[in-house]
């Protein structure tokens, strides 16, 4: 145990700065997605483009490449490049969301967003402050996520609203666990590697991970609030 108050305070200040950067990047990415989705919903060209299965696969492919490249903490990579990757990813996600303003009401979208924000904030705070090791929860959530993805892919062919609705609750539980665990894991990564890697790159990598957690919580809550179907009158 470190009994030096100065070292402890410096470590605490560094950790707080890291979390501030990470949440700031994440919030900016969410804003990019929201603005892209909102303005994209007014563009017939964007809607037609995102209705094309080939375009959807292309967007998913680019996102996978970006996510994979950002998961590597290469010290020689410029934080500017990492930030560009994060915001391009968020912009592409916004394109995927451009149709929700047509399918869902503004009230449903707002309710789901606010609820997702509150839920994410509580879970992330718990993950950053709890002394309990959440790695067991994280491993179980990751394993459940794999099974969840497989069933979701099958449901793409079945197109069952009931399966979508029921699995939204399951997905919500999975990403609740992942949000708390990811936050704790990122905290531990900073404490263990903060002096060995570019902190901005680590914050940007963490921002992408937490962004994905938040987006999935939002999607599942939107499905739950609307019965897994659009209800625009």
XYZ file of N, CA and C in Angstrom:
699
model
N 0.844 -1.197 0.000
C 0.000 0.000 0.000
C 0.875 1.241 0.000
N 0.528 2.236 -0.859
C 1.329 3.443 -0.975
C 0.894 4.453 0.064
N 1.843 4.824 0.972
C 1.514 5.766 2.034
C 1.953 7.187 1.711
N 2.454 7.410 0.498
C 2.896 8.740 0.091
C 1.712 9.515 -0.466
N 1.221 10.552 0.242
C 0.028 11.283 -0.213
C 0.224 11.935 -1.568
N 1.452 12.411 -1.839
C 1.703 13.109 -3.103
C 1.581 12.161 -4.282
N 2.165 10.963 -4.148
C 2.073 9.963 -5.216
C 0.625 9.546 -5.422
N -0.093 9.344 -4.319
C -1.503 8.936 -4.399
C -2.335 10.007 -5.101
N -2.111 11.276 -4.744
C -2.877 12.370 -5.344
C -2.572 12.511 -6.825
N -1.290 12.338 -7.198
C -0.918 12.415 -8.609
C -1.575 11.294 -9.403
N -1.589 10.083 -8.814
C -2.220 8.939 -9.470
C -3.714 9.167 -9.641
N -4.329 9.716 -8.599
C -5.765 10.002 -8.650
C -6.082 11.055 -9.693
N -5.250 12.090 -9.747
C -5.458 13.166 -10.717
C -5.309 12.635 -12.139
N -4.309 11.759 -12.343
C -4.110 11.173 -13.663
C -5.284 10.310 -14.079
N -5.812 9.517 -13.135
C -6.960 8.660 -13.423
C -8.196 9.498 -13.746
N -8.411 10.548 -12.973
C -9.562 11.425 -13.229
C -9.450 12.094 -14.593
N -8.227 12.501 -14.947
C -8.003 13.114 -16.256
C -8.271 12.117 -17.374
N -7.846 10.868 -17.166
C -8.083 9.812 -18.155
C -9.574 9.587 -18.367
N -10.333 9.469 -17.280
C -11.773 9.252 -17.392
C -12.464 10.449 -18.040
N -12.010 11.655 -17.715
C -12.598 12.852 -18.322
C -12.400 12.841 -19.832
N -11.189 12.499 -20.266
C -10.909 12.408 -21.701
C -11.762 11.327 -22.353
N -11.798 10.158 -21.730
C -12.517 9.023 -22.310
C -14.009 9.318 -22.454
N -14.635 9.836 -21.402
C -16.061 10.164 -21.477
C -16.314 11.330 -22.429
N -15.358 12.239 -22.515
C -15.499 13.351 -23.450
C -15.492 12.872 -24.892
N -14.541 11.998 -25.223
C -14.482 11.427 -26.575
C -15.747 10.624 -26.878
N -16.184 9.846 -25.902
C -17.383 9.035 -26.095
C -18.603 9.916 -26.342
N -18.760 10.974 -25.546
C -19.898 11.884 -25.703
C -19.878 12.552 -27.070
N -18.683 12.934 -27.518
C -18.561 13.548 -28.840
C -18.952 12.557 -29.935
N -18.562 11.283 -29.761
C -18.915 10.254 -30.744
C -20.425 10.036 -30.794
N -21.069 10.018 -29.624
C -22.531 9.878 -29.578
C -23.191 11.064 -30.276
N -22.655 12.264 -30.060
C -23.207 13.461 -30.704
C -23.061 13.378 -32.218
N -21.912 12.891 -32.692
C -21.699 12.725 -34.137
C -22.725 11.755 -34.715
N -22.945 10.636 -34.037
C -23.928 9.646 -34.502
C -25.333 10.232 -34.530
N -25.697 10.957 -33.466
C -27.044 11.524 -33.374
C -27.287 12.550 -34.474
N -26.315 13.431 -34.703
C -26.468 14.463 -35.733
C -26.494 13.843 -37.127
N -25.629 12.854 -37.357
C -25.607 12.177 -38.659
C -26.931 11.474 -38.921
N -27.458 10.795 -37.908
C -28.737 10.091 -38.054
C -29.870 11.077 -38.302
N -29.874 12.176 -37.554
C -30.963 13.153 -37.673
C -30.984 13.793 -39.057
N -29.843 14.299 -39.498
C -29.807 14.963 -40.805
C -29.900 13.948 -41.944
N -29.374 12.736 -41.718
C -29.484 11.698 -42.738
C -30.909 11.266 -42.988
N -31.755 11.380 -41.962
C -33.157 10.973 -42.108
C -33.920 11.876 -43.071
N -33.385 13.077 -43.335
C -34.034 14.000 -44.263
C -33.542 13.818 -45.699
N -32.563 12.942 -45.887
C -31.971 12.752 -47.209
C -32.459 11.457 -47.850
N -33.247 11.553 -48.918
C -33.691 10.338 -49.625
C -32.510 9.509 -50.131
N -31.422 10.194 -50.497
C -30.241 9.482 -50.995
C -29.644 8.597 -49.907
N -29.546 9.145 -48.697
C -29.005 8.371 -47.572
C -29.911 7.189 -47.249
N -31.217 7.430 -47.222
C -32.168 6.358 -46.906
C -32.092 5.247 -47.946
N -32.014 5.626 -49.235
C -31.900 4.614 -50.301
C -30.589 3.847 -50.164
N -29.526 4.577 -49.869
C -28.209 3.950 -49.738
C -28.201 2.936 -48.601
N -28.778 3.313 -47.460
C -28.772 2.427 -46.304
C -29.805 1.307 -46.427
N -30.672 1.382 -47.435
C -31.628 0.304 -47.695
C -31.019 -0.767 -48.589
N -29.833 -0.500 -49.103
C -29.136 -1.436 -49.981
C -28.315 -2.412 -49.133
N -28.607 -3.714 -49.220
C -27.870 -4.700 -48.405
C -26.357 -4.642 -48.617
N -25.938 -4.390 -49.863
C -24.500 -4.318 -50.145
C -23.877 -3.135 -49.405
N -24.594 -2.008 -49.391
C -24.100 -0.825 -48.678
C -23.996 -1.101 -47.183
N -24.985 -1.807 -46.649
C -24.961 -2.137 -45.221
C -23.751 -2.996 -44.869
N -23.489 -4.014 -45.701
C -22.334 -4.876 -45.448
C -21.032 -4.088 -45.572
N -20.993 -3.146 -46.520
C -19.797 -2.316 -46.690
C -19.550 -1.463 -45.448
N -20.622 -0.872 -44.915
C -20.503 -0.052 -43.702
C -20.037 -0.906 -42.529
N -20.649 -2.081 -42.368
C -20.242 -2.987 -41.289
C -18.773 -3.379 -41.427
N -18.357 -3.634 -42.673
C -16.973 -4.026 -42.922
C -15.988 -2.942 -42.518
N -16.286 -1.704 -42.898
C -15.416 -0.577 -42.534
C -15.379 -0.411 -41.019
N -16.536 -0.563 -40.374
C -16.586 -0.431 -38.913
C -15.748 -1.508 -38.224
N -15.801 -2.725 -38.739
C -15.002 -3.807 -38.151
C -13.512 -3.507 -38.258
N -13.099 -3.001 -39.421
C -11.687 -2.652 -39.621
C -11.269 -1.546 -38.654
N -12.114 -0.523 -38.524
C -11.806 0.585 -37.619
C -11.729 0.115 -36.168
N -12.702 -0.712 -35.759
C -12.722 -1.202 -34.375
C -11.492 -2.053 -34.081
N -11.119 -2.888 -35.035
C -9.944 -3.748 -34.839
C -8.665 -2.922 -34.749
N -8.531 -1.933 -35.635
C -7.313 -1.119 -35.642
C -7.194 -0.283 -34.376
N -8.335 0.185 -33.846
C -8.294 1.013 -32.637
C -8.083 0.190 -31.372
N -8.308 -1.110 -31.455
C -8.127 -1.959 -30.272
C -6.657 -2.216 -29.974
N -5.794 -1.851 -30.931
C -4.357 -2.020 -30.740
C -3.759 -0.725 -30.205
N -3.053 -0.810 -29.089
C -2.459 0.379 -28.461
C -1.034 0.606 -28.968
N -0.904 0.826 -30.265
C 0.421 1.066 -30.837
C 0.886 2.474 -30.472
N 2.025 2.530 -29.816
C 2.508 3.823 -29.323
C 2.832 4.793 -30.449
N 3.149 4.266 -31.660
C 3.535 5.150 -32.741
C 2.336 5.755 -33.465
N 1.142 5.275 -33.160
C -0.037 5.816 -33.836
C -0.407 7.166 -33.232
N -0.664 8.116 -34.097
C -1.030 9.452 -33.629
C -2.429 9.435 -33.021
N -2.631 10.128 -31.887
C -3.977 10.245 -31.314
C -4.961 10.874 -32.293
N -4.450 11.722 -33.194
C -5.315 12.340 -34.201
C -5.908 11.279 -35.120
N -5.090 10.285 -35.475
C -5.567 9.184 -36.316
C -6.610 8.364 -35.559
N -6.357 8.114 -34.283
C -7.316 7.364 -33.461
C -8.634 8.119 -33.334
N -8.544 9.441 -33.124
C -9.755 10.259 -33.006
C -10.532 10.250 -34.314
N -9.809 10.340 -35.428
C -10.467 10.291 -36.735
C -11.185 8.962 -36.915
N -10.534 7.865 -36.509
C -11.155 6.548 -36.607
C -12.423 6.460 -35.782
N -12.378 7.007 -34.559
C -13.555 6.978 -33.683
C -14.716 7.741 -34.297
N -14.449 8.926 -34.825
C -15.542 9.756 -35.330
C -16.059 9.276 -36.689
N -15.189 8.659 -37.486
C -15.668 8.027 -38.725
C -16.576 6.860 -38.371
N -16.162 6.062 -37.385
C -16.991 4.946 -36.913
C -18.344 5.465 -36.447
N -18.339 6.532 -35.650
C -19.585 7.100 -35.124
C -20.458 7.659 -36.242
N -19.824 8.272 -37.246
C -20.588 8.790 -38.376
C -21.262 7.680 -39.166
N -20.538 6.583 -39.378
C -21.121 5.434 -40.078
C -22.266 4.834 -39.271
N -22.097 4.790 -37.946
C -23.175 4.287 -37.087
C -24.393 5.199 -37.199
N -24.139 6.496 -37.315
C -25.235 7.444 -37.500
C -25.998 7.189 -38.787
N -25.278 6.828 -39.846
C -25.945 6.486 -41.108
C -26.856 5.277 -40.918
N -26.371 4.290 -40.164
C -27.190 3.105 -39.901
C -28.450 3.455 -39.118
N -28.363 4.503 -38.303
C -29.493 4.926 -37.476
C -30.409 5.927 -38.178
N -30.080 6.320 -39.389
C -30.840 7.390 -40.044
C -32.312 7.038 -40.235
N -32.626 5.750 -40.275
C -34.014 5.352 -40.482
C -34.880 5.388 -39.238
N -34.268 5.497 -38.041
C -35.090 5.405 -36.827
C -36.010 6.608 -36.665
N -35.617 7.758 -37.252
C -36.481 8.934 -37.143
C -37.720 8.800 -38.023
N -37.675 7.852 -38.956
C -38.831 7.574 -39.810
C -39.717 6.509 -39.167
N -39.088 5.526 -38.542
C -39.816 4.383 -37.987
C -40.401 4.683 -36.610
N -39.640 5.420 -35.786
C -40.054 5.664 -34.401
C -40.408 7.128 -34.172
N -41.226 7.366 -33.164
C -41.591 8.739 -32.812
C -40.451 9.395 -32.039
N -40.427 10.722 -32.070
C -39.405 11.472 -31.337
C -39.501 11.194 -29.840
N -40.732 10.994 -29.353
C -40.926 10.717 -27.926
C -40.275 9.394 -27.532
N -40.474 8.356 -28.360
C -39.870 7.052 -28.067
C -38.347 7.118 -28.112
N -37.819 7.818 -29.114
C -36.367 7.940 -29.256
C -35.779 8.689 -28.067
N -36.433 9.787 -27.687
C -35.952 10.583 -26.556
C -36.012 9.792 -25.256
N -37.119 9.084 -25.042
C -37.266 8.283 -23.818
C -36.189 7.209 -23.729
N -35.944 6.530 -24.851
C -34.926 5.480 -24.871
C -33.536 6.065 -24.649
N -33.279 7.229 -25.251
C -31.956 7.848 -25.124
C -31.688 8.289 -23.687
N -32.656 8.968 -23.091
C -32.487 9.439 -21.712
C -32.329 8.254 -20.759
N -33.147 7.218 -20.953
C -33.056 6.024 -20.101
C -31.708 5.335 -20.272
N -31.234 5.270 -21.524
C -29.931 4.654 -21.787
C -28.812 5.458 -21.130
N -28.923 6.785 -21.189
C -27.911 7.645 -20.566
C -27.847 7.407 -19.057
N -29.009 7.379 -18.412
C -29.054 7.183 -16.957
C -28.514 5.801 -16.594
N -28.963 4.783 -17.317
C -28.528 3.413 -17.034
C -27.025 3.274 -17.240
N -26.522 3.821 -18.350
C -25.091 3.746 -18.632
C -24.287 4.466 -17.557
N -24.735 5.659 -17.174
C -24.006 6.453 -16.180
C -23.899 5.715 -14.849
N -25.000 5.108 -14.418
C -25.006 4.379 -13.143
C -24.074 3.170 -13.211
N -24.184 2.402 -14.297
C -23.374 1.188 -14.429
C -21.891 1.515 -14.558
N -21.580 2.550 -15.332
C -20.180 2.927 -15.516
C -19.585 3.464 -14.214
N -20.384 4.211 -13.467
C -19.919 4.707 -12.166
C -19.635 3.538 -11.226
N -20.530 2.560 -11.228
C -20.323 1.369 -10.394
C -19.038 0.654 -10.795
N -18.836 0.515 -12.107
C -17.643 -0.174 -12.585
C -16.354 0.541 -12.227
N -16.407 1.868 -12.174
C -15.196 2.643 -11.896
C -14.891 2.764 -10.410
N -15.863 2.485 -9.564
C -15.669 2.701 -8.124
C -15.684 1.424 -7.284
N -16.343 0.371 -7.773
C -16.447 -0.837 -6.955
C -15.088 -1.504 -6.749
N -14.907 -2.080 -5.585
C -13.678 -2.822 -5.291
C -13.830 -4.308 -5.647
N -15.038 -4.713 -5.992
C -15.282 -6.105 -6.369
C -14.740 -6.359 -7.768
N -14.094 -7.502 -7.944
C -13.572 -7.889 -9.252
C -14.733 -8.319 -10.149
N -14.915 -7.605 -11.255
C -16.036 -7.883 -12.158
C -15.632 -8.742 -13.349
N -14.412 -9.289 -13.330
C -13.952 -10.067 -14.482
C -14.814 -11.304 -14.717
N -15.334 -11.907 -13.643
C -16.219 -13.065 -13.799
C -17.494 -12.683 -14.523
N -18.068 -11.553 -14.148
C -19.269 -11.053 -14.824
C -18.954 -10.745 -16.276
N -17.778 -10.166 -16.510
C -17.384 -9.833 -17.874
C -17.254 -11.061 -18.752
N -16.627 -12.114 -18.225
C -16.472 -13.348 -19.008
C -17.824 -13.976 -19.318
N -18.713 -13.998 -18.337
C -20.048 -14.560 -18.557
C -20.829 -13.733 -19.581
N -20.698 -12.416 -19.492
C -21.404 -11.547 -20.432
C -20.873 -11.729 -21.847
N -19.554 -11.878 -21.983
C -18.966 -12.103 -23.307
C -19.444 -13.425 -23.902
N -19.478 -14.471 -23.079
C -19.950 -15.775 -23.553
C -21.415 -15.697 -23.961
N -22.219 -15.010 -23.145
C -23.641 -14.851 -23.467
C -23.819 -14.031 -24.733
N -22.924 -13.070 -24.948
C -23.023 -12.220 -26.139
C -22.827 -13.025 -27.418
N -21.913 -13.994 -27.380
C -21.684 -14.836 -28.561
C -22.954 -15.609 -28.915
N -23.573 -16.227 -27.909
C -24.825 -16.962 -28.144
C -25.919 -16.013 -28.612
N -25.940 -14.825 -28.040
C -26.943 -13.825 -28.402
C -26.805 -13.425 -29.870
N -25.574 -13.223 -30.320
C -25.330 -12.832 -31.716
C -25.779 -13.932 -32.665
N -25.494 -15.185 -32.311
C -25.886 -16.312 -33.168
C -27.401 -16.365 -33.331
N -28.129 -16.252 -32.223
C -29.594 -16.280 -32.283
C -30.123 -15.070 -33.050
N -29.486 -13.921 -32.878
C -29.922 -12.713 -33.584
C -29.741 -12.864 -35.088
N -28.638 -13.518 -35.498
C -28.417 -13.759 -36.925
C -29.487 -14.691 -37.485
N -29.852 -15.704 -36.713
C -30.924 -16.610 -37.143
C -32.233 -15.845 -37.284
N -32.468 -14.915 -36.361
C -33.717 -14.145 -36.385
C -33.775 -13.168 -37.554
N -32.623 -12.884 -38.175
C -32.641 -12.054 -39.381
C -33.462 -12.722 -40.481
N -33.431 -14.056 -40.488
C -34.196 -14.807 -41.484
C -35.624 -15.064 -41.003
N -35.797 -15.259 -39.700
C -37.137 -15.523 -39.164
C -37.982 -14.260 -39.090
N -37.333 -13.112 -38.830
C -38.031 -11.824 -38.715
C -39.164 -11.889 -37.694
N -38.865 -12.448 -36.521
C -39.881 -12.591 -35.479
C -39.827 -11.417 -34.504
N -40.869 -10.573 -34.474
C -40.898 -9.454 -33.515
C -40.859 -9.936 -32.067
N -41.471 -11.088 -31.796
C -41.486 -11.612 -30.432
C -40.075 -11.976 -29.962
N -39.305 -12.649 -30.844
C -37.925 -12.991 -30.497
C -37.111 -11.721 -30.276
N -37.304 -10.746 -31.158
C -36.591 -9.469 -31.022
C -36.918 -8.803 -29.697
N -38.194 -8.816 -29.330
C -38.632 -8.160 -28.093
C -38.060 -8.862 -26.862
N -38.204 -10.181 -26.822
C -37.712 -10.947 -25.667
C -36.194 -10.833 -25.543
N -35.515 -10.923 -26.679
C -34.057 -10.873 -26.646
C -33.527 -9.476 -26.361
N -34.377 -8.464 -26.489
C -33.952 -7.111 -26.110
C -33.702 -7.034 -24.608
N -34.504 -7.730 -23.824
C -34.288 -7.777 -22.373
C -32.990 -8.516 -22.048
N -32.763 -9.621 -22.772
C -31.534 -10.391 -22.550
C -30.316 -9.561 -22.942
N -30.407 -8.910 -24.096
C -29.304 -8.062 -24.551
C -29.024 -6.926 -23.588
N -30.081 -6.382 -23.009
C -29.923 -5.287 -22.050
C -29.142 -5.750 -20.820
N -29.457 -6.952 -20.347
C -28.742 -7.509 -19.188
C -27.272 -7.759 -19.537
N -27.038 -8.295 -20.739
C -25.667 -8.574 -21.170
C -24.835 -7.298 -21.203
N -25.383 -6.250 -21.817
C -24.608 -5.017 -21.953
C -24.565 -4.208 -20.666
N -25.470 -4.482 -19.753
C -25.350 -3.885 -18.418
C -24.091 -4.424 -17.742
N -23.919 -5.745 -17.826
C -22.719 -6.359 -17.264
C -21.456 -5.903 -17.968
N -21.515 -5.809 -19.303
C -20.342 -5.393 -20.069
C -19.953 -3.951 -19.774
N -20.939 -3.082 -19.575
C -20.641 -1.671 -19.298
C -19.859 -1.520 -18.002
N -20.337 -2.174 -16.947
C -19.640 -2.103 -15.659
C -18.252 -2.728 -15.757
N -18.168 -3.876 -16.413
C -16.884 -4.570 -16.518
C -15.900 -3.802 -17.390
N -16.371 -3.301 -18.542
C -15.487 -2.544 -19.430
C -14.919 -1.320 -18.718
N -15.753 -0.635 -17.944
C -15.271 0.544 -17.219
C -14.195 0.157 -16.213
N -14.437 -0.914 -15.462
C -13.434 -1.370 -14.500
C -12.161 -1.814 -15.214
N -12.324 -2.515 -16.323
C -11.169 -3.010 -17.082
C -10.330 -1.853 -17.621
N -10.991 -0.812 -18.115
C -10.272 0.346 -18.642
C -9.551 1.100 -17.523
N -10.174 1.153 -16.366
C -9.526 1.769 -15.201
C -8.248 1.010 -14.850
N -8.344 -0.318 -14.835
C -7.179 -1.139 -14.510
C -6.097 -1.015 -15.582
N -6.513 -0.918 -16.849
C -5.549 -0.760 -17.937
C -4.770 0.535 -17.779
N -5.471 1.606 -17.400
C -4.774 2.881 -17.205
C -3.781 2.773 -16.051
N -4.207 2.188 -14.936
C -3.332 2.091 -13.768
C -2.108 1.220 -14.042
N -2.273 0.204 -14.902
C -1.177 -0.714 -15.190
C -0.304 -0.255 -16.357
N -0.915 0.451 -17.344
C -0.209 0.765 -18.583
C -0.123 2.256 -18.877
N -0.677 3.084 -18.009
C -0.748 4.511 -18.297
C 0.585 5.158 -18.603
N 1.659 4.647 -17.994
C 2.983 5.226 -18.219
C 3.698 4.589 -19.404
N 3.103 3.541 -19.991
C 3.760 2.805 -21.069
C 3.143 3.067 -22.437
N 1.941 3.611 -22.474
C 1.248 3.843 -23.743
C 0.798 5.295 -23.813
N 0.388 5.701 -25.010
C -0.167 7.041 -25.181
C -1.542 7.084 -24.517
N -1.689 7.922 -23.505
C -2.934 7.963 -22.733
C -4.108 8.383 -23.605
N -3.863 9.274 -24.571
C -4.946 9.699 -25.460
C -5.452 8.538 -26.304
N -4.532 7.703 -26.789
C -4.946 6.527 -27.553
C -5.742 5.560 -26.685
N -5.303 5.390 -25.435
C -6.028 4.513 -24.514
C -7.420 5.070 -24.234
N -7.517 6.387 -24.056
C -8.817 7.021 -23.815
C -9.730 6.879 -25.025
N -9.163 6.987 -26.225
C -9.961 6.848 -27.450
C -10.418 5.409 -27.643
N -9.542 4.451 -27.338
C -9.935 3.043 -27.415
C -11.055 2.752 -26.426
N -10.913 3.265 -25.211
C -11.955 3.080 -24.206
C -13.249 3.760 -24.594
N -13.133 4.935 -25.216
C -14.324 5.666 -25.652
C -15.121 4.855 -26.665
N -14.418 4.187 -27.585
C -15.109 3.360 -28.576
C -15.822 2.197 -27.903
N -15.150 1.560 -26.935
C -15.764 0.422 -26.244
C -17.013 0.850 -25.488
N -16.922 1.939 -24.743
C -18.071 2.414 -23.970
C -19.160 2.967 -24.881
N -18.759 3.551 -26.005
C -19.726 4.014 -27.004
C -20.574 2.845 -27.495
N -19.923 1.735 -27.807
C -20.650 0.553 -28.283
C -21.587 0.012 -27.206
N -21.133 0.031 -25.954
C -22.000 -0.405 -24.852
C -23.239 0.481 -24.770
N -23.028 1.788 -24.839
C -24.142 2.731 -24.742
C -25.120 2.565 -25.904
N -24.588 2.451 -27.112
C -25.441 2.324 -28.301
C -26.303 1.077 -28.210
N -25.724 -0.020 -27.757
C -26.505 -1.255 -27.640
C -27.574 -1.147 -26.567
N -27.254 -0.504 -25.444
C -28.268 -0.278 -24.410
C -29.411 0.555 -24.980
N -29.074 1.583 -25.745
C -30.092 2.434 -26.368
C -30.987 1.634 -27.318
N -30.378 0.795 -28.151
C -31.146 -0.005 -29.115
C -32.114 -0.936 -28.395
N -31.628 -1.625 -27.373
C -32.486 -2.575 -26.662
C -33.618 -1.860 -25.929
N -33.341 -0.719 -25.333
C -34.398 0.040 -24.661
C -35.422 0.553 -25.664
N -34.963 0.969 -26.838
C -35.889 1.435 -27.875
C -36.803 0.300 -28.316
N -36.238 -0.898 -28.479
C -37.053 -2.068 -28.831
C -38.069 -2.390 -27.741
N -37.630 -2.289 -26.491
C -38.523 -2.595 -25.364
C -39.647 -1.570 -25.271
N -39.308 -0.287 -25.401
C -40.310 0.771 -25.276
C -41.343 0.737 -26.400
N -40.940 0.199 -27.556
C -41.847 0.200 -28.710
C -42.368 -1.189 -29.054
N -42.068 -2.175 -28.216
C -42.519 -3.530 -28.518
C -41.800 -4.133 -29.691
N -40.527 -3.701 -29.913
C -39.683 -4.220 -31.005
C -40.270 -3.921 -32.365
N -40.959 -2.812 -32.481
C -41.497 -2.429 -33.785
C -41.762 -0.949 -33.822
N -41.676 -0.381 -35.009
C -41.954 1.041 -35.135
C -43.422 1.319 -34.886
N -43.674 2.475 -34.318
C -45.065 2.814 -34.038
C -45.355 4.273 -34.350
N -44.708 4.779 -35.391
C -44.966 6.157 -35.791
C -46.361 6.255 -36.376
N -47.119 7.200 -35.880
C -48.491 7.382 -36.353
C -48.516 8.294 -37.568
